[in-house]
Amino acid sequence: MESASDRFNVDEVMQRAIQAAAVFSQLDQEHTDRIVCAAYRAGFNARVQLAKMACEETQLGKWQDKVMKNVLATQLVYEDIKDLRTVGVISEDRERGIVEIAQPLGPILAVTPITNPTSTVMFKILLALKTRNPIIIRPHNKAIRCSNEAARILYEAALSEDAPEDCVQWLGNTTREETHALMSHKKLALILATGGTGLVKSAYSSGTPAIGVGAGNVPVYIERSADIPFAVEQILVSKTFDNGTVCASEQAAVTERIVADQVEAEFRRQGAYFLNKEEIQKVTEVAFDREQGVMSMAVVGQLATHIAHLAGIEVPPETLLLMAPQKKVGRDYPLSSEILAPILAYYVVEDFPEAVNLCIDLNYHGGIGHTASIFSNNEKAIRDFAITMNAGRILVNTPSSQGAVGAIYNTLDASLTLGCGSGGKNITTDNVSARHLLNIQRIARRRVNAELAQFDKSLYLDEGVDAAMLETLYYRNR
Amino acid sequence: MVQYEETEESLVAVFSGRLDTVFCQESELQVMERVRAARGRVEFDLAKADYVASALLRLCLQAAKSLGKDRFAVVRVNPFVKKVFKIAGMDSLLAED
């Protein structure tokens, strides 16, 4: 099947998308859901093949963990959305006299990342199909084959249920100019941007409505009441998942001195290696690009042992995670930044206030709005921690990578696009889901405001009537 | 299905039912043969159309291209079908009411 990448002309791509949108608008809920089911099943059935393809093409992560990402993107997302009403009348409140009707947005441009290529593609396609929006996939330039294969598989499945032609399109290698032309095209309804800061910024400044994401610099606070062996185990489950490529993975662990010895012993016992000062320096050289001020791609999604080898340090062969004790946060401490690899900055503080202060610093150091994590059995500590964090997700006693995406360890919406709110210059802090891809219109029946109707409105013209007086009169005999 | 009403000056192709991809694949050749052979104005009457697939939209564009916009129009669309043409940016093919 010929893909759009063979003949990429922005106007032609958009014209096809617009026609698909037109046809899509006629589908009822039952037909829409048949299409979504067929697409999900096809994607799920191809989960292993696509995971291996993604690993091979990007050279990042572990294919087994990418399978789990594909499972989330298909099975778990489908579970979340299958019963949602997304067509026609979706709610009726007779008392209030409000009827809500779901309408599609129109063509969506989905920008997908290198870290979760096939899973993000499938996730966005399922949401788009569920909401009757045509979608154009713009894959990361280093994950074109696997991303487009995922798109093709879901598209063919959708077509088998008589989905509109061109409801899914996918592009090849796109230049910055082509991406910009697409993003700012007048017929585009929405950009769903999952990628780096620059790309998300482009999306938001394109003039087209956009839902983007932000960078994560997730602090995990191991509070003194935590079950420490459990906490360490969960952090390792998270941080080693797909070799640390999930943006919601922990970037720094903070613990209190009173339990620090136990925490460190537990990390060592479970496969972490604590770097000394000199080793931290060596790992920093390979893990952080000082010129750009960001993590180095050389370590992204690589095994801890491989990173150690790159840095020229010896670690036990069974090492799963490199722990980098740090004193402070900031540009002078590069490992306090986001590094999507099995490297975890480590801090020891005296008490709760100091721990939370440090977590705030980490949160604000490149991770505003994303995610924060706490292991604790103290309800007040959990609440107070959460309130101070600028994070869309505060995960409790949960591995952060798997927890932030929802549906596995909690009841957050299953999602591979995690909003970071205003702090991250995003429009939402939600786990983006199908409901974000709808225009909801409301029929408003006459329900007259009774108090206002029987109130002597000429009193509003009397400057001598103040609010207190008004309230007394307005609610009299209620 | 499609039925034809032809006079000296015009050809009206009356479409009815579900105009999906299968229907369009089966009817396209015949419809375009009639369109090309028509001497006057050609209209696609969609009053009885329940559903319009991408293939039908393409057929309309094909007919308009073949005849020129002055000789072709889509007529008697119900509001749901009109909406489809509007979203597709093809409302210029609709005859003015």
Coordinates of C-alpha atoms in Angstrom, one line a residue:
Chain A
M1 CA 0.0 0.0 0.0
E2 CA 1.4 3.3 -1.0
S3 CA 2.0 5.7 1.9
A4 CA 2.0 9.4 1.9
S5 CA 5.7 9.3 2.4
D6 CA 6.1 8.3 -1.3
R7 CA 4.5 11.5 -2.5
F8 CA 4.7 14.1 0.3
N9 CA 3.0 17.3 -0.7
V10 CA 1.6 19.2 2.2
D11 CA -1.5 20.4 0.5
E12 CA -2.3 17.0 -0.9
V13 CA -1.8 15.3 2.4
M14 CA -4.1 17.8 4.0
Q15 CA -6.7 17.5 1.3
R16 CA -6.8 13.8 1.7
A17 CA -7.1 14.3 5.5
I18 CA -9.9 16.8 5.0
Q19 CA -11.8 14.4 2.8
A20 CA -11.3 11.7 5.4
A21 CA -12.7 14.0 8.1
A22 CA -15.7 14.7 6.0
V23 CA -16.5 11.0 5.6
F24 CA -15.7 10.3 9.2
S25 CA -18.2 12.8 10.4
Q26 CA -21.0 10.5 9.2
L27 CA -20.0 7.5 11.2
D28 CA -22.1 6.4 14.2
Q29 CA -20.8 5.1 17.5
E30 CA -21.2 1.5 16.6
H31 CA -19.3 1.8 13.3
T32 CA -16.6 3.9 15.0
D33 CA -16.1 1.3 17.7
R34 CA -15.8 -1.5 15.2
I35 CA -13.0 0.3 13.5
V36 CA -11.3 1.0 16.8
C37 CA -11.6 -2.6 17.9
A38 CA -10.1 -3.9 14.6
A39 CA -7.2 -1.4 14.8
Y40 CA -6.4 -2.3 18.4
R41 CA -6.4 -6.0 17.7
A42 CA -4.1 -5.6 14.8
G43 CA -1.7 -3.5 16.8
F44 CA -1.8 -5.8 19.7
N45 CA -1.2 -8.8 17.5
A46 CA 1.9 -7.1 16.0
R47 CA 3.2 -6.0 19.4
V48 CA 6.3 -8.2 19.4
Q49 CA 7.3 -7.7 15.8
L50 CA 6.9 -3.9 16.2
A51 CA 8.9 -3.9 19.4
K52 CA 11.8 -5.7 17.8
M53 CA 11.7 -3.4 14.8
A54 CA 11.7 -0.4 17.1
C55 CA 14.7 -1.7 19.0
E56 CA 16.6 -2.6 15.9
E57 CA 16.0 0.7 14.1
T58 CA 16.6 3.1 17.1
Q59 CA 19.2 1.0 18.9
L60 CA 17.5 2.2 22.1
G61 CA 15.9 0.2 25.0
K62 CA 15.0 -3.4 25.3
W63 CA 12.6 -5.1 22.9
Q64 CA 10.9 -7.0 25.7
D65 CA 10.0 -3.7 27.5
K66 CA 8.9 -2.2 24.2
V67 CA 6.5 -5.0 23.9
M68 CA 5.0 -3.9 27.2
K69 CA 4.8 -0.3 25.9
N70 CA 2.9 -1.7 22.8
V71 CA 0.6 -3.6 25.2
L72 CA -0.1 -0.4 27.0
A73 CA -0.7 1.5 23.8
T74 CA -3.1 -1.1 22.4
Q75 CA -4.8 -3.3 25.0
L76 CA -4.8 -1.0 28.0
V77 CA -5.6 2.1 26.0
Y78 CA -8.4 0.2 24.3
E79 CA -9.8 -0.9 27.7
D80 CA -9.8 2.7 28.8
I81 CA -11.6 4.1 25.7
K82 CA -13.8 1.3 24.4
D83 CA -16.9 2.2 26.3
L84 CA -16.5 6.0 25.9
R85 CA -19.3 7.7 24.1
T86 CA -17.6 9.8 21.5
V87 CA -20.2 10.2 18.8
G88 CA -23.5 12.2 18.8
V89 CA -25.3 12.7 22.1
I90 CA -23.0 11.7 24.9
S91 CA -24.8 13.0 27.9
E92 CA -28.2 14.4 28.8
D93 CA -29.0 16.3 32.0
R94 CA -32.8 16.8 32.0
E95 CA -32.7 18.8 35.2
R96 CA -30.2 21.3 34.0
G97 CA -31.5 21.1 30.4
I98 CA -28.1 20.5 28.9
V99 CA -27.4 17.9 26.2
E100 CA -23.8 17.3 25.2
I101 CA -22.9 16.3 21.7
A102 CA -19.5 15.0 20.7
Q103 CA -18.0 16.3 17.4
P104 CA -14.6 15.5 15.9
L105 CA -12.0 18.1 15.7
G106 CA -10.7 17.5 12.2
P107 CA -7.3 16.4 11.0
I108 CA -4.6 15.8 13.6
L109 CA -0.9 15.9 13.1
A110 CA 0.8 13.4 15.5
V111 CA 4.5 14.0 16.1
T112 CA 6.0 10.9 17.6
P113 CA 9.3 10.3 19.4
I114 CA 12.3 8.0 19.1
T115 CA 12.0 6.6 22.6
N116 CA 8.5 5.1 22.2
P117 CA 8.0 5.1 18.5
T118 CA 5.6 2.3 17.8
S119 CA 3.7 2.6 21.0
T120 CA 3.1 6.3 20.7
V121 CA 1.9 5.9 17.1
M122 CA -0.6 3.2 18.0
F123 CA -1.8 5.1 21.0
K124 CA -2.5 8.2 19.0
I125 CA -4.1 6.4 16.1
L126 CA -6.5 4.6 18.5
L127 CA -7.5 7.9 20.1
A128 CA -8.0 9.5 16.7
L129 CA -10.1 6.7 15.3
K130 CA -12.2 6.6 18.5
T131 CA -13.0 10.3 18.0
R132 CA -13.4 10.2 14.2
N133 CA -10.4 12.4 13.5
P134 CA -8.1 11.6 10.6
I135 CA -4.5 11.5 11.7
I136 CA -1.2 12.1 10.0
I137 CA 1.8 10.5 11.6
R138 CA 5.1 12.4 11.5
P139 CA 7.6 10.0 12.9
H140 CA 11.0 10.8 14.4
N141 CA 13.5 10.8 11.6
K142 CA 15.4 8.0 13.3
A143 CA 12.4 5.8 13.8
I144 CA 10.6 6.1 10.5
R145 CA 10.4 2.4 9.4
C146 CA 9.0 1.0 12.7
S147 CA 6.6 4.0 13.2
N148 CA 5.2 3.8 9.8
E149 CA 4.8 0.0 9.9
A150 CA 2.7 0.5 13.1
A151 CA 0.6 3.1 11.3
R152 CA 0.2 0.9 8.3
I153 CA -0.9 -2.1 10.3
L154 CA -3.6 -0.1 12.2
Y155 CA -4.7 1.6 9.0
E156 CA -5.3 -1.6 7.1
A157 CA -7.2 -3.0 10.0
A158 CA -9.3 0.2 10.1
L159 CA -10.0 0.0 6.4
S160 CA -11.2 -3.6 6.8
E161 CA -14.0 -2.2 8.8
D162 CA -14.8 0.4 6.2
A163 CA -13.0 3.3 7.8
P164 CA -12.6 6.4 5.6
E165 CA -9.8 6.2 3.2
D166 CA -6.8 8.2 4.4
C167 CA -8.1 8.3 8.0
V168 CA -4.5 7.4 8.8
Q169 CA -1.5 8.8 6.8
W170 CA 2.1 8.7 7.6
L171 CA 5.2 10.6 6.4
G172 CA 8.8 9.7 5.7
N173 CA 11.8 11.8 6.4
T174 CA 10.5 15.4 6.9
T175 CA 12.5 18.5 7.0
R176 CA 12.0 21.2 9.6
E177 CA 10.3 23.4 6.9
E178 CA 7.9 20.6 5.9
T179 CA 7.0 20.0 9.5
H180 CA 6.4 23.7 10.0
A181 CA 4.3 23.8 6.9
L182 CA 2.2 21.0 8.1
M183 CA 1.8 22.4 11.6
S184 CA 0.7 25.7 10.4
H185 CA -1.6 24.5 7.6
K186 CA -5.0 26.1 7.8
K187 CA -6.8 22.9 7.5
L188 CA -5.1 21.2 10.4
A189 CA -7.2 21.0 13.6
L190 CA -4.7 19.9 16.2
I191 CA -1.1 18.9 16.7
L192 CA -0.4 16.1 19.2
A193 CA 3.3 16.7 19.9
T194 CA 5.3 14.1 21.8
G195 CA 9.0 15.0 21.5
G196 CA 11.7 17.4 22.6
T197 CA 11.2 20.9 23.9
G198 CA 12.1 22.5 20.6
L199 CA 9.5 20.5 18.7
V200 CA 6.8 21.1 21.3
K201 CA 7.6 24.8 21.2
S202 CA 7.2 24.8 17.4
A203 CA 3.9 23.1 17.7
Y204 CA 2.6 25.7 20.2
S205 CA 3.8 28.6 18.1
S206 CA 2.4 27.3 14.8
G207 CA -1.0 28.9 15.2
T208 CA -2.7 25.5 15.3
P209 CA -4.1 24.3 18.6
A210 CA -1.6 21.9 20.1
I211 CA -1.3 19.4 22.9
G212 CA 2.3 19.0 23.8
V213 CA 4.4 17.4 26.5
G214 CA 7.3 18.6 28.6
A215 CA 10.6 17.2 29.8
G216 CA 10.7 15.2 33.0
N217 CA 13.2 15.4 35.8
V218 CA 11.4 13.2 38.1
P219 CA 12.4 13.2 41.8
V220 CA 11.6 10.2 43.9
Y221 CA 11.5 10.8 47.6
I222 CA 12.1 7.8 49.8
E223 CA 10.5 9.1 52.9
R224 CA 11.5 7.6 56.3
S225 CA 8.3 5.7 56.7
A226 CA 8.7 3.9 53.3
D227 CA 9.1 0.2 53.0
I228 CA 12.6 0.5 51.9
P229 CA 13.3 -2.9 50.2
F230 CA 10.0 -2.4 48.3
A231 CA 10.7 1.2 47.4
V232 CA 14.2 0.3 46.0
E233 CA 12.7 -2.7 44.1
Q234 CA 10.1 -0.5 42.5
I235 CA 12.5 2.2 41.6
L236 CA 14.7 -0.4 39.9
V237 CA 11.7 -1.9 38.0
S238 CA 11.0 1.6 36.8
K239 CA 14.5 2.9 36.1
T240 CA 15.6 -0.1 34.2
F241 CA 12.4 -0.4 32.1
D242 CA 13.4 0.0 28.5
N243 CA 16.8 1.1 29.8
G244 CA 15.3 4.3 31.3
T245 CA 13.8 5.8 28.1
V246 CA 10.5 6.7 29.6
C247 CA 10.3 10.4 30.3
A248 CA 8.5 9.7 33.5
S249 CA 11.3 7.6 34.9
E250 CA 13.0 8.7 38.1
Q251 CA 16.0 10.9 37.6
A252 CA 17.0 11.5 41.2
A253 CA 16.4 9.7 44.5
V254 CA 16.2 11.7 47.7
T255 CA 16.2 10.1 51.1
E256 CA 16.6 11.0 54.7
R257 CA 19.8 10.4 56.6
I258 CA 18.0 8.3 59.2
V259 CA 17.3 5.6 56.7
A260 CA 20.1 6.3 54.2
D261 CA 22.3 3.4 55.2
Q262 CA 19.4 1.0 54.7
V263 CA 18.5 2.6 51.4
E264 CA 22.0 2.4 50.1
A265 CA 22.5 -1.2 51.3
E266 CA 19.2 -2.1 49.6
F267 CA 20.2 -0.5 46.3
R268 CA 23.5 -2.3 46.3
R269 CA 21.8 -5.6 47.2
Q270 CA 19.4 -5.2 44.3
G271 CA 22.0 -4.4 41.6
A272 CA 22.9 -0.7 41.8
Y273 CA 26.4 0.5 41.8
F274 CA 27.4 3.7 43.7
L275 CA 29.8 5.8 41.7
N276 CA 32.7 7.5 43.5
K277 CA 33.7 11.1 42.8
E278 CA 36.1 10.3 40.0
E279 CA 33.6 7.9 38.4
I280 CA 30.9 10.5 38.5
Q281 CA 33.1 12.8 36.6
K282 CA 33.8 10.1 33.9
V283 CA 30.1 9.2 33.6
T284 CA 29.2 12.8 33.3
E285 CA 31.6 13.2 30.4
V286 CA 29.7 10.5 28.4
A287 CA 26.2 11.1 29.7
F288 CA 25.9 14.9 29.4
D289 CA 26.5 17.2 26.5
R290 CA 27.9 20.3 28.2
E291 CA 27.8 22.4 25.1
Q292 CA 24.1 21.8 24.5
G293 CA 23.3 21.5 28.2
V294 CA 21.3 18.2 27.7
M295 CA 21.8 14.5 28.0
S296 CA 24.0 12.8 25.4
M297 CA 22.3 10.5 23.0
A298 CA 25.2 8.1 23.4
V299 CA 23.8 6.9 26.7
V300 CA 20.0 7.2 26.1
G301 CA 18.4 3.8 26.4
Q302 CA 21.6 2.0 27.0
L303 CA 22.4 -0.6 29.7
A304 CA 24.2 0.5 32.8
T305 CA 27.1 -1.8 32.1
H306 CA 27.5 -0.3 28.6
I307 CA 27.5 3.2 30.0
A308 CA 30.1 2.2 32.5
H309 CA 32.2 0.8 29.6
L310 CA 31.8 4.0 27.6
A311 CA 32.9 6.0 30.7
G312 CA 35.9 3.7 31.2
I313 CA 34.9 2.5 34.6
E314 CA 34.7 -1.0 36.0
V315 CA 31.4 -2.2 37.5
P316 CA 30.2 -5.7 38.4
P317 CA 28.6 -7.4 35.3
E318 CA 25.3 -7.7 37.1
T319 CA 25.0 -3.9 37.6
L320 CA 21.6 -2.6 36.7
L321 CA 21.8 1.0 37.7
L322 CA 24.5 3.6 38.3
M323 CA 23.9 5.7 41.4
A324 CA 25.5 9.2 41.4
P325 CA 25.6 10.8 44.8
Q326 CA 25.2 14.5 44.5
K327 CA 25.2 17.5 46.8
K328 CA 23.2 20.1 44.9
V329 CA 21.0 20.6 41.8
G330 CA 21.8 22.7 38.8
R331 CA 24.1 23.3 35.9
D332 CA 27.2 22.6 37.9
Y333 CA 25.7 19.2 38.7
P334 CA 24.9 17.7 35.2
L335 CA 23.7 14.4 36.6
S336 CA 21.0 16.3 38.4
S337 CA 19.4 16.8 35.0
E338 CA 17.2 14.5 33.0
I339 CA 19.1 11.6 31.6
L340 CA 17.0 8.9 30.0
A341 CA 19.3 6.0 31.0
P342 CA 19.9 3.8 34.0
I343 CA 21.7 6.6 35.9
L344 CA 20.1 7.9 39.1
A345 CA 21.3 11.0 41.0
Y346 CA 21.2 10.3 44.7
Y347 CA 20.8 12.8 47.6
V348 CA 20.8 12.4 51.4
V349 CA 19.1 15.0 53.5
E350 CA 18.3 15.5 57.1
D351 CA 14.5 15.6 57.2
F352 CA 11.2 16.1 55.4
P353 CA 11.5 19.9 54.8
E354 CA 14.9 19.5 53.4
A355 CA 13.8 16.6 51.2
V356 CA 10.9 18.5 49.8
N357 CA 13.0 21.6 49.2
L358 CA 15.5 19.5 47.2
C359 CA 12.7 17.8 45.3
I360 CA 11.3 21.2 44.4
D361 CA 14.7 22.2 43.0
L362 CA 14.9 19.0 41.0
N363 CA 11.3 19.4 39.8
Y364 CA 12.1 23.0 38.6
H365 CA 15.4 21.9 37.1
G366 CA 13.9 20.9 33.7
G367 CA 10.9 18.9 34.9
I368 CA 8.2 21.4 35.7
G369 CA 4.7 19.9 35.5
H370 CA 5.7 16.4 34.7
T371 CA 5.9 13.8 37.4
A372 CA 7.0 13.4 41.0
S373 CA 7.2 10.2 43.0
I374 CA 7.2 9.4 46.7
F375 CA 7.5 6.2 48.7
S376 CA 5.9 6.7 52.1
N377 CA 3.4 5.3 54.5
N378 CA 2.7 8.7 56.1
E379 CA -0.5 10.2 54.6
K380 CA 0.4 13.7 55.7
A381 CA 3.8 13.5 54.2
I382 CA 2.3 12.3 50.9
R383 CA -0.2 15.2 50.8
D384 CA 2.3 17.8 51.8
F385 CA 4.8 16.6 49.3
A386 CA 2.2 16.5 46.5
I387 CA 1.0 20.1 47.2
T388 CA 4.5 21.5 46.9
M389 CA 5.3 19.7 43.6
N390 CA 4.6 21.3 40.3
A391 CA 3.8 18.0 38.6
G392 CA 0.8 16.7 36.8
R393 CA 1.2 13.3 38.4
I394 CA 2.4 12.5 41.9
L395 CA 2.9 8.8 42.1
V396 CA 2.7 7.0 45.5
N397 CA 4.5 3.8 46.2
T398 CA 4.7 3.1 42.4
P399 CA 7.4 2.7 39.8
S400 CA 7.4 6.0 38.0
S401 CA 7.8 4.9 34.4
Q402 CA 4.9 2.5 34.5
G403 CA 2.9 4.6 37.0
A404 CA 2.8 7.8 35.1
V405 CA 1.4 6.3 31.9
G406 CA -1.6 5.0 33.9
A407 CA -3.7 1.8 33.8
I408 CA -0.9 -0.5 35.2
Y409 CA -0.3 0.6 38.7
N410 CA -3.1 3.1 39.2
T411 CA -6.3 4.4 37.6
L412 CA -4.8 7.3 35.7
D413 CA -5.9 7.3 32.0
A414 CA -3.6 5.1 29.9
S415 CA -1.6 7.5 27.9
L416 CA 1.7 8.0 26.2
T417 CA 1.3 11.8 26.1
L418 CA 1.6 13.3 29.5
G419 CA 0.6 16.9 29.9
C420 CA 2.8 19.1 32.0
G421 CA 0.4 22.0 32.5
S422 CA 1.3 25.7 32.3
G423 CA 4.7 25.1 34.0
G424 CA 5.7 23.0 31.0
K425 CA 4.0 25.4 28.6
N426 CA 1.3 22.8 27.9
I427 CA -2.4 23.3 27.9
T428 CA -3.2 20.4 30.3
T429 CA -1.7 18.4 33.1
D430 CA -3.8 15.4 32.1
N431 CA -2.7 12.1 30.7
V432 CA -4.0 12.9 27.2
S433 CA -6.9 10.7 26.2
A434 CA -9.7 10.5 23.7
R435 CA -11.8 13.1 25.5
H436 CA -9.1 15.7 24.6
L437 CA -9.8 15.1 20.9
L438 CA -13.4 16.1 20.8
N439 CA -15.3 19.3 20.4
I440 CA -18.2 19.1 22.8
Q441 CA -21.2 21.1 21.9
R442 CA -24.1 21.7 24.2
I443 CA -27.8 22.1 23.6
A444 CA -29.0 24.5 26.3
R445 CA -32.8 24.3 27.0
R446 CA -34.6 27.1 28.7
R447 CA -34.2 26.9 32.5
V448 CA -34.7 30.4 33.8
N449 CA -32.7 31.5 36.8
A450 CA -35.6 31.7 39.3
E451 CA -33.9 34.2 41.8
L452 CA -33.0 36.5 39.0
A453 CA -36.4 36.3 37.3
Q454 CA -38.3 37.4 40.4
F455 CA -35.8 40.0 41.6
D456 CA -36.4 43.7 41.1
K457 CA -33.6 44.4 38.7
S458 CA -34.1 48.1 38.9
L459 CA -32.2 47.9 42.2
Y460 CA -29.0 47.2 40.2
L461 CA -29.3 50.8 38.9
D462 CA -29.2 52.1 42.4
E463 CA -25.6 52.8 43.3
G464 CA -26.5 52.9 47.0
V465 CA -27.2 49.2 46.9
D466 CA -24.0 47.3 47.8
A467 CA -23.2 43.6 47.6
A468 CA -24.1 42.8 51.2
M469 CA -27.5 44.5 50.8
L470 CA -28.1 42.9 47.5
E471 CA -27.4 39.4 48.8
T472 CA -29.9 39.9 51.6
L473 CA -32.6 41.0 49.2
Y474 CA -31.7 38.5 46.5
Y475 CA -31.9 35.4 48.6
R476 CA -34.8 36.6 50.8
N477 CA -37.4 33.9 51.5
R478 CA -35.3 31.3 49.9
Chain B
M1 CA -27.9 2.6 -6.7
V2 CA -28.0 5.2 -9.4
Q3 CA -30.7 6.0 -11.9
Y4 CA -30.5 8.5 -14.7
E5 CA -32.9 11.1 -16.0
E6 CA -31.7 12.5 -19.3
T7 CA -33.0 15.2 -21.6
E8 CA -31.4 17.1 -24.5
E9 CA -30.1 19.7 -22.2
S10 CA -29.2 17.7 -19.1
L11 CA -28.3 14.5 -17.3
V12 CA -29.3 13.9 -13.7
A13 CA -27.8 11.0 -12.0
V14 CA -30.0 10.2 -9.0
F15 CA -28.0 8.4 -6.3
S16 CA -29.7 6.6 -3.4
G17 CA -28.8 4.6 -0.4
R18 CA -25.3 4.0 1.0
L19 CA -22.7 5.4 -1.4
D20 CA -19.8 3.5 0.1
T21 CA -16.5 2.4 -1.4
V22 CA -17.9 -0.9 -2.8
F23 CA -20.8 0.9 -4.5
C24 CA -18.5 3.5 -6.0
Q25 CA -16.1 0.9 -7.2
E26 CA -18.9 -0.9 -9.0
S27 CA -20.6 2.2 -10.4
E28 CA -17.7 4.5 -11.2
L29 CA -17.1 3.4 -14.8
Q30 CA -20.7 3.5 -15.8
V31 CA -21.3 6.9 -14.2
M32 CA -18.3 8.5 -15.8
E33 CA -19.3 7.0 -19.2
R34 CA -22.7 8.7 -18.9
V35 CA -21.1 11.9 -17.7
R36 CA -18.6 12.1 -20.6
A37 CA -21.4 11.3 -23.1
A38 CA -23.7 14.0 -21.7
R39 CA -24.3 17.0 -24.0
G40 CA -25.6 19.5 -21.5
R41 CA -25.4 20.1 -17.8
V42 CA -24.8 17.2 -15.4
E43 CA -26.2 17.0 -11.9
F44 CA -25.6 14.4 -9.2
D45 CA -28.8 14.3 -7.1
L46 CA -28.0 13.1 -3.6
A47 CA -31.4 13.7 -2.0
K48 CA -31.7 10.0 -1.2
A49 CA -28.1 9.4 -0.2
D50 CA -27.6 8.0 3.3
Y51 CA -23.8 8.0 3.4
V52 CA -21.1 9.4 1.2
A53 CA -17.7 7.7 1.1
S54 CA -14.4 9.2 -0.1
A55 CA -14.8 7.5 -3.4
L56 CA -18.0 9.3 -4.0
L57 CA -16.3 12.6 -3.3
R58 CA -13.6 11.7 -5.8
L59 CA -16.2 10.8 -8.3
C60 CA -17.8 14.3 -7.9
L61 CA -14.4 15.9 -8.4
Q62 CA -13.7 13.7 -11.4
A63 CA -17.0 14.7 -13.0
A64 CA -16.4 18.4 -12.3
K65 CA -12.9 18.2 -13.8
S66 CA -14.2 16.4 -16.9
L67 CA -17.0 18.8 -17.5
G68 CA -15.9 22.0 -16.0
K69 CA -17.6 23.6 -13.0
D70 CA -20.1 25.4 -15.1
R71 CA -21.6 22.2 -16.4
F72 CA -21.6 20.2 -13.2
A73 CA -23.3 20.5 -9.8
V74 CA -24.3 18.3 -6.9
V75 CA -27.9 19.0 -6.1
R76 CA -30.6 18.4 -3.4
V77 CA -28.2 17.4 -0.6
N78 CA -29.7 16.8 2.9
P79 CA -28.0 18.7 5.7
F80 CA -25.8 15.7 6.8
V81 CA -24.5 15.3 3.2
K82 CA -24.0 19.1 2.9
K83 CA -21.9 19.0 6.0
V84 CA -19.7 16.3 4.4
F85 CA -19.1 18.5 1.4
K86 CA -18.5 21.5 3.6
I87 CA -15.9 19.8 5.7
A88 CA -14.2 18.4 2.6
G89 CA -14.0 21.9 1.2
M90 CA -16.1 20.9 -1.8
D91 CA -19.1 23.0 -1.2
S92 CA -18.4 24.9 -4.4
L93 CA -19.7 21.9 -6.2
L94 CA -23.1 22.2 -4.5
A95 CA -25.7 24.0 -6.5
E96 CA -26.9 27.2 -4.9
D97 CA -30.4 26.8 -3.3

